[in-house]
Coordinates of C-alpha atoms and ligand atoms in Angstrom, one line a residue:
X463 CA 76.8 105.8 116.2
X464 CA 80.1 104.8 114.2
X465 CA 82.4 108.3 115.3
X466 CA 85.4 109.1 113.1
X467 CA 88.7 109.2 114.6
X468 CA 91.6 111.6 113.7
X469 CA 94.9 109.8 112.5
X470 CA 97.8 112.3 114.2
X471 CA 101.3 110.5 114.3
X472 CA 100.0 107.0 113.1
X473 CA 97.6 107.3 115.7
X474 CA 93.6 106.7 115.6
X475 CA 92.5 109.9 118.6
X476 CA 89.6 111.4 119.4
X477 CA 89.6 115.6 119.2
X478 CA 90.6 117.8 121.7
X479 CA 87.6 119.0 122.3
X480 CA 85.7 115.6 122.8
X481 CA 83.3 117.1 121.0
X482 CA 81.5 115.5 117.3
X483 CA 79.3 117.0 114.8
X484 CA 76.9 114.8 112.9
X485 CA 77.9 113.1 108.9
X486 CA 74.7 112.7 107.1
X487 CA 73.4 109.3 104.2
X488 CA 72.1 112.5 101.4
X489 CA 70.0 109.6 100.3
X490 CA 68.4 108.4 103.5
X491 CA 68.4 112.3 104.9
X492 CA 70.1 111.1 108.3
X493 CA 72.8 111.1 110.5
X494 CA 74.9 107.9 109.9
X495 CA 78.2 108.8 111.8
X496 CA 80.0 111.4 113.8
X497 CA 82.9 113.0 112.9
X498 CA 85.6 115.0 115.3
X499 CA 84.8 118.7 115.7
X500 CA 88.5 119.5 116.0
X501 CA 89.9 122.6 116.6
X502 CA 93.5 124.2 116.5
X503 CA 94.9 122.6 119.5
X504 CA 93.9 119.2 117.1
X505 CA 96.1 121.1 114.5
X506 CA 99.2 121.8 116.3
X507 CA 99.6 118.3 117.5
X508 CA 99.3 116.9 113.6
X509 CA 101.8 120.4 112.6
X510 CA 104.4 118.8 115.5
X511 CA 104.0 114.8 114.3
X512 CA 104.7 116.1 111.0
X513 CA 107.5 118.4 111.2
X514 CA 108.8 115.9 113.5
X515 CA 108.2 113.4 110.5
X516 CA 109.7 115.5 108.2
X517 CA 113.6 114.9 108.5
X518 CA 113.3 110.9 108.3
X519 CA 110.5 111.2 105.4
X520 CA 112.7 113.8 102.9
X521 CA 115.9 111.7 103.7
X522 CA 114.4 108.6 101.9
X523 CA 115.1 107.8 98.7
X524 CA 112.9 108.3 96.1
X525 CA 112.7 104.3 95.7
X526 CA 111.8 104.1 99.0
X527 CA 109.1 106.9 99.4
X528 CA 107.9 105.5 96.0
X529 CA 107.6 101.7 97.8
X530 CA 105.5 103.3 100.7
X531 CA 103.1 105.2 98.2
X532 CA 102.7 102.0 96.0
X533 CA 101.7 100.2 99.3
X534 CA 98.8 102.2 99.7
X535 CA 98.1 102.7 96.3
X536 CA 97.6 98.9 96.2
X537 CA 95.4 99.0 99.0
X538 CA 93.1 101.0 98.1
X539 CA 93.0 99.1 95.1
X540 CA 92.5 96.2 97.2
X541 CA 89.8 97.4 99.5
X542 CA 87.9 98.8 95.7
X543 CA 84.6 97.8 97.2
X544 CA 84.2 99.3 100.3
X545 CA 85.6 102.3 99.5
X546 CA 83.5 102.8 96.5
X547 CA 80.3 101.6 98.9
X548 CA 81.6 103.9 101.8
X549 CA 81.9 106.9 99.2
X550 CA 78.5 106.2 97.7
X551 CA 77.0 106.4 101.2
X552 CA 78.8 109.5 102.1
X553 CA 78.2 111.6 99.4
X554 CA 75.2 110.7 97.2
X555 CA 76.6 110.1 94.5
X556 CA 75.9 106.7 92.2
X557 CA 77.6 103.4 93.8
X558 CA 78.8 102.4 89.9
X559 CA 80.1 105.8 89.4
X560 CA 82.0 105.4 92.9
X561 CA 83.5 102.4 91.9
X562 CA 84.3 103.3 88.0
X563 CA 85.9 106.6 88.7
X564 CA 86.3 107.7 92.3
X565 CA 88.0 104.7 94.1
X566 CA 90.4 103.5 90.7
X567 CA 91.5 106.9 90.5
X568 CA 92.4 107.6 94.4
X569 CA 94.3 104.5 94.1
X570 CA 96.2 105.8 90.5
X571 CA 96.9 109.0 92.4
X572 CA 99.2 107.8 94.4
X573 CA 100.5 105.1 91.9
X574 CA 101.6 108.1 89.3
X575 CA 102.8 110.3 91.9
X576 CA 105.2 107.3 93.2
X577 CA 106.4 106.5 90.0
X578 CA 106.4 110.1 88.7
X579 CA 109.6 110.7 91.2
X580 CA 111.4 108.0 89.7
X581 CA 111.6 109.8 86.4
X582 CA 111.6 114.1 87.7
X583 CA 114.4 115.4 86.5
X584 CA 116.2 119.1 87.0
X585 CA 118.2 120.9 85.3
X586 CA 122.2 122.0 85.0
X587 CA 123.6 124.7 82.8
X588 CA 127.5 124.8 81.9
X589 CA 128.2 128.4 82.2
X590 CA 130.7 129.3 79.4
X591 CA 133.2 126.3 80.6
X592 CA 133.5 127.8 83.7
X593 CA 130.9 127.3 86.0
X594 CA 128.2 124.9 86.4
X595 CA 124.9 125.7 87.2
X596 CA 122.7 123.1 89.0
X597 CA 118.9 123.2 90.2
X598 CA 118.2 121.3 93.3
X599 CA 114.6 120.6 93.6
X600 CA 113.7 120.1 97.7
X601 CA 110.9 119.3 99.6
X602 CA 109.5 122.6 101.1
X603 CA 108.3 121.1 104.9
X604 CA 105.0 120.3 106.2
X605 CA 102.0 120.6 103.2
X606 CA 98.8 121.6 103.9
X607 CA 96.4 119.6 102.0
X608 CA 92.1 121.0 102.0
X609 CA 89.5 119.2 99.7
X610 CA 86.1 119.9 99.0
X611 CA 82.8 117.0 99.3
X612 CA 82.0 116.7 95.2
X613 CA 85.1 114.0 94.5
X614 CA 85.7 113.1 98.2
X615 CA 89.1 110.5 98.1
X616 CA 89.8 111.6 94.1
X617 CA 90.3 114.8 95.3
X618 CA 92.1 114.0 98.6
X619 CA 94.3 112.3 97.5
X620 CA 95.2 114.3 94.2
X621 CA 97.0 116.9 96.8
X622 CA 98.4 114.7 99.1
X623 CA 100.0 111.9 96.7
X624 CA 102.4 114.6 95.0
X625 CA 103.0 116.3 98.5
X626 CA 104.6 113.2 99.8
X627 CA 105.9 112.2 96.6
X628 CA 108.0 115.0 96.5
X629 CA 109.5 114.4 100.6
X630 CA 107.0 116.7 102.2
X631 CA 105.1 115.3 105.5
X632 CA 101.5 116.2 105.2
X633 CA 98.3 117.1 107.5
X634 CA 95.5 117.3 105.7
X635 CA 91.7 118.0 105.8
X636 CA 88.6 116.5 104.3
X637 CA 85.2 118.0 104.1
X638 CA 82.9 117.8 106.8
X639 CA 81.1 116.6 104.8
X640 CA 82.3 113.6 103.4
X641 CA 85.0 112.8 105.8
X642 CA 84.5 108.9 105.4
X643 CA 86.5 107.5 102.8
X644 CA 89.4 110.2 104.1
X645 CA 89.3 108.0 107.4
X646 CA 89.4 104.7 105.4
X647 CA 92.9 105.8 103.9
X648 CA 93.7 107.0 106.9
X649 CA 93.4 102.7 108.1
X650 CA 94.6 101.7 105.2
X651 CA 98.2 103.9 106.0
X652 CA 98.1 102.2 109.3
X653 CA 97.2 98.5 108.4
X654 CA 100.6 99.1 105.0
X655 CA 102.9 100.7 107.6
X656 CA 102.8 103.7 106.6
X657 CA 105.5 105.6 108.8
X658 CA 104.0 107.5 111.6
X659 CA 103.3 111.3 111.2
X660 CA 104.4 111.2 107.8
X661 CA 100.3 111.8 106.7
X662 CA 98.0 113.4 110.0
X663 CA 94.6 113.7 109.0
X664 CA 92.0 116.7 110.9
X665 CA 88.1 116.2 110.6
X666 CA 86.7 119.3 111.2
X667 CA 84.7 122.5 110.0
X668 CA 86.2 124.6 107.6
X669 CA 86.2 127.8 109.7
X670 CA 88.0 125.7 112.5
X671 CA 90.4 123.2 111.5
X672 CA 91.1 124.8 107.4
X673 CA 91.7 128.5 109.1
X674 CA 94.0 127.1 111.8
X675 CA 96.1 125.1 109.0
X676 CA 95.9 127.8 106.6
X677 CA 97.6 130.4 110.1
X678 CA 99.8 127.6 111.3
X679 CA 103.2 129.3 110.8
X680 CA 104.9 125.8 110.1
X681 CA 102.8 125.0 107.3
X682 CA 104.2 127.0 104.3
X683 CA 102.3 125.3 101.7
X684 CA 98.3 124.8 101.0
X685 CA 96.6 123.0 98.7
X686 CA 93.0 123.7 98.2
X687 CA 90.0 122.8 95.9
X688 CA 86.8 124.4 97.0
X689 CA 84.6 127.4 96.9
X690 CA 86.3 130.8 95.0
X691 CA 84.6 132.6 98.5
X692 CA 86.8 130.2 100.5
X693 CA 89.8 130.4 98.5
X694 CA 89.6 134.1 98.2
X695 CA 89.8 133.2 102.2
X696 CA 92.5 131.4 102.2
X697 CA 94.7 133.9 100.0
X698 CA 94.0 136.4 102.3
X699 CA 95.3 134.2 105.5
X700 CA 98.0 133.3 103.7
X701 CA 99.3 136.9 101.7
X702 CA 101.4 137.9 104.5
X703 CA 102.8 134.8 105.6
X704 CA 104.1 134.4 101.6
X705 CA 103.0 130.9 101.7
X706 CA 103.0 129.3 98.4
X707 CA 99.1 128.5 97.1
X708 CA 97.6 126.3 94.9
X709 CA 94.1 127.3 94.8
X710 CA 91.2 124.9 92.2
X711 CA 88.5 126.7 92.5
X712 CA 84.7 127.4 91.1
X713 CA 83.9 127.0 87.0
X714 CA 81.2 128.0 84.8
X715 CA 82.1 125.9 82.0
X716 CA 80.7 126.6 78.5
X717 CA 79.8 123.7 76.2
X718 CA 80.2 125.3 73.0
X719 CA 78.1 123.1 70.2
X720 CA 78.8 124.6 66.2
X721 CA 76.3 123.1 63.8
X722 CA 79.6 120.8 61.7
X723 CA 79.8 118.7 65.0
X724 CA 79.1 114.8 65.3
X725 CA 75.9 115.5 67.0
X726 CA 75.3 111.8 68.1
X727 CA 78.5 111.7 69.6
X728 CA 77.7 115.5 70.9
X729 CA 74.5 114.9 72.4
X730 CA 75.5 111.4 74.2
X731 CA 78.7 112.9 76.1
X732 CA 76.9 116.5 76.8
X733 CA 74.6 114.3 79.1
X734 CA 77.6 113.1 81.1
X735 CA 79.1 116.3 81.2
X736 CA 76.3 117.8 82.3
X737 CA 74.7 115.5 84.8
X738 CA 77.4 113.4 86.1
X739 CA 77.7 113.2 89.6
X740 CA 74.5 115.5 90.0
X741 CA 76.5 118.3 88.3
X742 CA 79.1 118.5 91.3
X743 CA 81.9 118.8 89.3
X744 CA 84.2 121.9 88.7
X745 CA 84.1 120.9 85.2
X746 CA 81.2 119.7 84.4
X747 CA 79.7 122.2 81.4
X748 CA 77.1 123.9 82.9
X749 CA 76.6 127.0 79.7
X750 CA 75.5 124.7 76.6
X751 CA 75.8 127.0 73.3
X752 CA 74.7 125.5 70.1
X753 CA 75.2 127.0 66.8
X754 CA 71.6 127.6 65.6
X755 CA 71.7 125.6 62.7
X756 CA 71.1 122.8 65.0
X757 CA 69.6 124.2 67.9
X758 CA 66.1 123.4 67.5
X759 CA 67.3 119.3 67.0
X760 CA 69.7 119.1 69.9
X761 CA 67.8 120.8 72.0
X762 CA 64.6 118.5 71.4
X763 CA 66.7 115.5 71.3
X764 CA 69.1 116.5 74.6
X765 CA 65.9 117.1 76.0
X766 CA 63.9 113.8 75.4
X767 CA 67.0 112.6 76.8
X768 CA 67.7 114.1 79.8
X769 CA 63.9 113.6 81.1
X770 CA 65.1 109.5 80.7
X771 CA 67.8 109.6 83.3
X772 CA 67.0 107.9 85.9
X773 CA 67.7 110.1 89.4
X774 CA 67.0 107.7 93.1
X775 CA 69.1 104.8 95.3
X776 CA 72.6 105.4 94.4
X777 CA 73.1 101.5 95.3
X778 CA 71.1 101.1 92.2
X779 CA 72.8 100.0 89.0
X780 CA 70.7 102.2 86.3
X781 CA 70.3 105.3 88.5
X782 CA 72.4 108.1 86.5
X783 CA 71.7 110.6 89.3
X784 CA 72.1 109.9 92.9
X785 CA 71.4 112.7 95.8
X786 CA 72.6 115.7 96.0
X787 CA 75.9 116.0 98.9
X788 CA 73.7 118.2 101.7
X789 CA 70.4 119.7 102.3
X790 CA 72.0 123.3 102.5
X791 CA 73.1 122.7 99.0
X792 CA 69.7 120.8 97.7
X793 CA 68.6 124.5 98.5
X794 CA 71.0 125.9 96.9
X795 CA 70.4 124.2 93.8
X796 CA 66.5 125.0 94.4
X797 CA 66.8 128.5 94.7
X798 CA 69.0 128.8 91.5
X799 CA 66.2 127.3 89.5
X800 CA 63.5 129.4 91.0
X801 CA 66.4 132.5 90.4
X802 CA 66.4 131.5 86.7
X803 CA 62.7 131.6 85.9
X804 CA 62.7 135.1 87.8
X805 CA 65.1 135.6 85.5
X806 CA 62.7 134.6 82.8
X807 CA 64.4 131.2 81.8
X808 CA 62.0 128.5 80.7
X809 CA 62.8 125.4 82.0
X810 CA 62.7 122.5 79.5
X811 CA 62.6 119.5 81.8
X812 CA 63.4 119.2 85.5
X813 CA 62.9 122.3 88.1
X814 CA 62.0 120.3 90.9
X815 CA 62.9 117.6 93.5
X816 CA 62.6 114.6 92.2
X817 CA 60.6 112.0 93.3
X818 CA 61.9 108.6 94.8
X819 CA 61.2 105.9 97.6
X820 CA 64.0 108.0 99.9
X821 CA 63.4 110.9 101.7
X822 CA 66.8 112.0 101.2
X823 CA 67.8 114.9 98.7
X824 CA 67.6 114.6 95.0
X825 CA 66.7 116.7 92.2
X826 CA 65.7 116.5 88.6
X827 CA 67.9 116.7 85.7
X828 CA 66.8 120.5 84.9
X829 CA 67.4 122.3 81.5
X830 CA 66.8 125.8 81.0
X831 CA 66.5 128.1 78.1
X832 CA 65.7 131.7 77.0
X833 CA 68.0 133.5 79.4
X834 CA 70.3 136.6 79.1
X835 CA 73.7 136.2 78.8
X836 CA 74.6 138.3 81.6
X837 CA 72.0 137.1 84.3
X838 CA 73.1 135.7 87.3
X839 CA 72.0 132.0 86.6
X840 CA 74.3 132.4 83.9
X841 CA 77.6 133.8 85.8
X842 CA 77.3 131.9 89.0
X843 CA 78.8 128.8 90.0
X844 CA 75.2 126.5 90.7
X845 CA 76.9 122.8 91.1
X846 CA 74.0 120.9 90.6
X847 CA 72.0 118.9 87.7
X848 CA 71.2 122.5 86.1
X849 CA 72.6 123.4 83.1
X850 CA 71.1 126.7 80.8
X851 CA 71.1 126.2 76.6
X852 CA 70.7 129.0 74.1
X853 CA 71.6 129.6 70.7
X854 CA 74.8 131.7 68.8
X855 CA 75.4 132.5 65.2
X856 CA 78.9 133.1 64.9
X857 CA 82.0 132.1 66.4
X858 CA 82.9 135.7 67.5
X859 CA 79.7 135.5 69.3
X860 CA 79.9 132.4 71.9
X861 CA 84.0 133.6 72.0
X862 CA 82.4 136.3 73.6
X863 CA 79.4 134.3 75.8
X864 CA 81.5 131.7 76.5
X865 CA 84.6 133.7 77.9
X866 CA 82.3 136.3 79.7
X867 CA 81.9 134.9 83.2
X868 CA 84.4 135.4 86.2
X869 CA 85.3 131.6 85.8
X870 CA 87.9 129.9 83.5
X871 CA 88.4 126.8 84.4
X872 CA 87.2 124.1 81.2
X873 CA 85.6 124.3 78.1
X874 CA 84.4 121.8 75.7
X875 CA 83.9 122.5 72.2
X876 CA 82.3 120.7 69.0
X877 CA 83.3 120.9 65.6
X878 CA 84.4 118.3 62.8
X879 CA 86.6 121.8 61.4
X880 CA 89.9 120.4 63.4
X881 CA 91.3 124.5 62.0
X882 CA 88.2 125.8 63.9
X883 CA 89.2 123.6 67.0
X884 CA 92.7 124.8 67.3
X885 CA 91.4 128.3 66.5
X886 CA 89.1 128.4 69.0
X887 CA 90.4 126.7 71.5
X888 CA 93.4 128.9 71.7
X889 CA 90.9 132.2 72.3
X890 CA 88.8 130.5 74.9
X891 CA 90.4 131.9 78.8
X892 CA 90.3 128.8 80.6
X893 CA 93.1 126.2 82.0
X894 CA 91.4 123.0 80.6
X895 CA 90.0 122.5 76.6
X896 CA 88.2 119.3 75.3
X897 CA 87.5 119.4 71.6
X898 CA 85.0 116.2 71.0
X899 CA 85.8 114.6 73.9
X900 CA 85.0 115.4 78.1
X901 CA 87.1 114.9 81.3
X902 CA 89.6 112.8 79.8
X903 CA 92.0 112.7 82.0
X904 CA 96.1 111.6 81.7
X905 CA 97.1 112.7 85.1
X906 CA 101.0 114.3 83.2
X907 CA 98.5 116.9 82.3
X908 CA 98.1 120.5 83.6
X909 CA 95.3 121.1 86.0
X910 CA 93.5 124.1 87.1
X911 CA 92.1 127.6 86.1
X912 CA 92.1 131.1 85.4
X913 CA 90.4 134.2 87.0
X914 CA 88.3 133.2 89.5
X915 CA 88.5 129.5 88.9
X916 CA 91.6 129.7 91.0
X917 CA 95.9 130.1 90.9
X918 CA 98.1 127.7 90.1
X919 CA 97.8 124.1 88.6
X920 CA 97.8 120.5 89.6
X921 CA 99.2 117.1 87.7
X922 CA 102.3 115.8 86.4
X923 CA 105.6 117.6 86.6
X924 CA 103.5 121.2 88.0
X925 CA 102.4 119.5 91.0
X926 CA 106.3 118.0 91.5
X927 CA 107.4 121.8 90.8
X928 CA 104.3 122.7 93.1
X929 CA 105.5 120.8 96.1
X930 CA 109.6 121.5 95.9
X931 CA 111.5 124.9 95.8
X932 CA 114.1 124.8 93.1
X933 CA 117.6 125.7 94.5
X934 CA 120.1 126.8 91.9
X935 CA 123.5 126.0 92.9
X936 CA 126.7 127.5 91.2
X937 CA 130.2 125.7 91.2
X938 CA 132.9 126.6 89.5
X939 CA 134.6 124.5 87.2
X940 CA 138.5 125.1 87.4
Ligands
TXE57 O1 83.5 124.4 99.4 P1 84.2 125.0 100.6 P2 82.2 123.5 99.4 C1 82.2 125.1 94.8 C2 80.8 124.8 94.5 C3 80.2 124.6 95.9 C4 81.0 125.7 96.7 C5 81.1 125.4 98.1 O2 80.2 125.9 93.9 O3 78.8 124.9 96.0 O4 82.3 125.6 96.1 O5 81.5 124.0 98.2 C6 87.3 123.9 103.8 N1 89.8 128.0 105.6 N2 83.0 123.9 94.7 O6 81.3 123.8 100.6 O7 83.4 125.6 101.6 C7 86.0 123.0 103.9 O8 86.0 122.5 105.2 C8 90.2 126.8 105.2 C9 83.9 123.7 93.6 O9 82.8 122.1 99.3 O10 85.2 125.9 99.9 C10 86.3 121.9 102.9 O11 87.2 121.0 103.4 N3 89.4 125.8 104.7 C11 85.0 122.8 93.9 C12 87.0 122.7 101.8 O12 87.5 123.9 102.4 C13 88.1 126.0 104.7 C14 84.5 121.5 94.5 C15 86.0 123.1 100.7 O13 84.9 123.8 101.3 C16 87.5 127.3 105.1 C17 83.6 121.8 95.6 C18 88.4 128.3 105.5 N4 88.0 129.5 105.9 C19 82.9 122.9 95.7 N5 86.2 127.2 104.9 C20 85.9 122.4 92.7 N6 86.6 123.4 92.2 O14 85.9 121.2 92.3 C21 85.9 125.9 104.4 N7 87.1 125.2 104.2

């Protein structure tokens, strides 16, 4: 059985503990591979290889720390294939979608992020002819960098790419979950000479490895994507330490669909943004809203389609749905649905595991209608191939549906009234808006939420401001 290895100081070592907890195939249902159960003596020793790191990795130029990130963002590029296979396996999700989106952006990650530094700029103020006024913009130390199982390297390397960027030294954690592809980067820094203790990866549970990184006194920075529970968490840790937190969290994203849209192009991208990667996305659109002029026709149309995706072997080329990431959360999912008909939802197509040749974890596209605004289907966070549809008159109304969860992290809306777009998009309370259009993503962009969908965002110059305290230095002139 293939055991992951932590990579502390450029080194490949087992965990303190000698001890290794089992990294399931969601498609086969079975243990593949072992990863380290580390614990917090596994934590220190990456804390100590990267503030010892630190001084050598911040003194670099920017053209030099830009040179080491291209090097691996070229690997990665390099190694597409594997990566993309190795992600697949790990996480259930669709091979093609691995290779389309999950691999080519880990490897633009760190590519924007190492040319992003060659352009940052700061800022100077002449004070009245006497003084000048000058920000310096420094790395802050040793970043802590957690990521959640949905977008395993994407994700992984979405923190840590702007953390080193910017001069920091990193230690970072993947999920248990889907720790492998995190352990392939960690070979490819090794095989492009990546300098030593510059990046330490820690595989490990949450409760273990996360807490003692979130604690660690030396680490004054965390960057998390995961559960609002586990964030909440986190925040808590880190209050009276005053460490500085950027925190993605859950979404409940409405899909808001008025009656003057381009339906065609409506109805083909609301099946992406609501099935792709079984749902585990923080923004896929979970709360579809159509305007009922059209309701009855998209919904019998989105239906027929939905019930044609094709859910099984995420090696397979026309599967739109591979498994589900774990079998706690294939019962999460389950329960929702059952929670939703309880609820009295009628669902339209789906509800149920879905049959395949694996005896892994997948589920049915599922589509449910005729539930109160206000129900608990409708306000929590499900992350899974579920998404609920009901009708609205007027725009005051799905304002009002769409902005009343705890979330606010994306919203897509569509109209062909580009006055109605900007109106409403400006009302809606949430970090991200598409407007005929999903997850198109230019990376300058801000990232992140609002209420419960987390603090702070990612992405261009924020996560540069993000990962550097601004130092304003005054001189005098004369
Ligand atoms: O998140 P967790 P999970 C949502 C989604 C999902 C739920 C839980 O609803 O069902 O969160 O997902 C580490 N201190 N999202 O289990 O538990 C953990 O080991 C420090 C939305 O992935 O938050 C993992 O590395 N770290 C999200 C990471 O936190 C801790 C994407 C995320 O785990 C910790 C994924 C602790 N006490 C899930 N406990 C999005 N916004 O995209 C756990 N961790």
């Amino acid at each position: 059985m293939f055991q992951i290895k932590n990579y502390i100081n450029g080194e490949f070592v087992p965990p303190n503990s000698g001890c290794y907890l089992d990294n399931f195939n969601p498609a086969e249902g079975e243990v593949y591979s072992q990863i380290p159960d580390s614990d917090a003596s596994d934590v220190e020793l990456a804390v100590q290889a990267a503030k010892a790191a630190f001084p050598a990795w911040s003194s670099l130029t920017r053209e030099e720390r830009s040179q080491h990130m291209l090097n691996v963002s070229r690997r990665i590029s390099e190694r597409l294939d594997e990566l993309a296979a190795a992600e697949s396996t790990d996480n259930g999700k669709p091979l093609w979608l691995a290779k389309k989106v999950d691999i080519p952006r880990a490897s633009d990650n760190f590519k924007f992020f190492a040319t992003a530094i060659l352009h940052d700029s700061s800022e100077l103020h002449d004070t009245d002819g006497l003084y000048l006024n000058y920000t310096l913009r420094q790395p802050i130390g040793v970043a802590g960098c957690i990521s959640p199982w949905n977008l395993p390297l994407y994700l992984f390397t979405w923190k840590i790419a702007p953390a080193l960027a910017s001069g920091n030294t990193v230690v970072a954690k993947p999920s248990e979950v889907t720790p492998m592809t995190a352990y392939l980067l960690s070979e490819i820094c090794d095989e492009v000479g990546f300098p030593k203790g510059v990046l330490n990866i820690v595989h490990g549970l949450g409760a273990k490895v996360g807490s003692a990184m979130t604690e660690h006194p030396d680490v004054p920075i965390i960057s998390f994507t995961g559960g609002t529970e586990t964030g909440k968490t986190i925040a808590r840790t880190a209050a009276p330490m005053f460490k500085k937190l950027s925190l993605e969290l859950g979404g409940k994203n409405p899909n808001i669909i008025f009656d003057d849209c381009d339906l065609e192009n409506a109805l083909r991208t609301s099946l992406n943004s609501s099935f792709a990667n079984q749902g585990q996305i923080c923004l896929c659109g979970s709360r579809m809203y159509v305007q009922r002029g059209i309701y009855e026709e998209f919904k019998t149309r989105f239906v027929a389609e939905v019930k044609k995706l094709k859910v099984g072997n995420p090696k397979a080329d026309d599967v739109k749905l591979g498994a589900v990431v774990s079998k706690p959360h294939f019962d999460k999912i389950l329960s929702y649905i059952a929670l939703a008909k309880e609820e009295g939802g009628t669902v339209l197509c789906g509800g149920k595991p879905a049959e395949t040749d694996m005896n892994g974890w997948f589920i049915e596209p599922t589509v449910i209608e005729g539930l109160a605004e206000t129900c608990r289907t409708n306000q929590e966070e499900i992350f899974g191939p579920v998404v609920t549809i009901q009708p609205f008159d007027t725009e005051e109304e799905v304002l009002q549906y769409a902005n009343g969860t705890q979330y606010g992290l994306a919203s897509t809306v569509w109209t062909s009234d580009l006055t109605k777009a900007h109106r409403v998009a400006a009302q809606l309370h949430t970090g991200i808006v598409w407007v005929n259009c999903w997850l198109v993503r230019d990376l300058r962009t801000p990232f992140g939420g609002v209420k419960n969908s987390g603090v702070g965002r990612e992405g261009g110059w924020e996560a540069l401001r993000f990962f550097t305290e601004p130092k304003n230095v005054c001189i005098p002139l004369s």
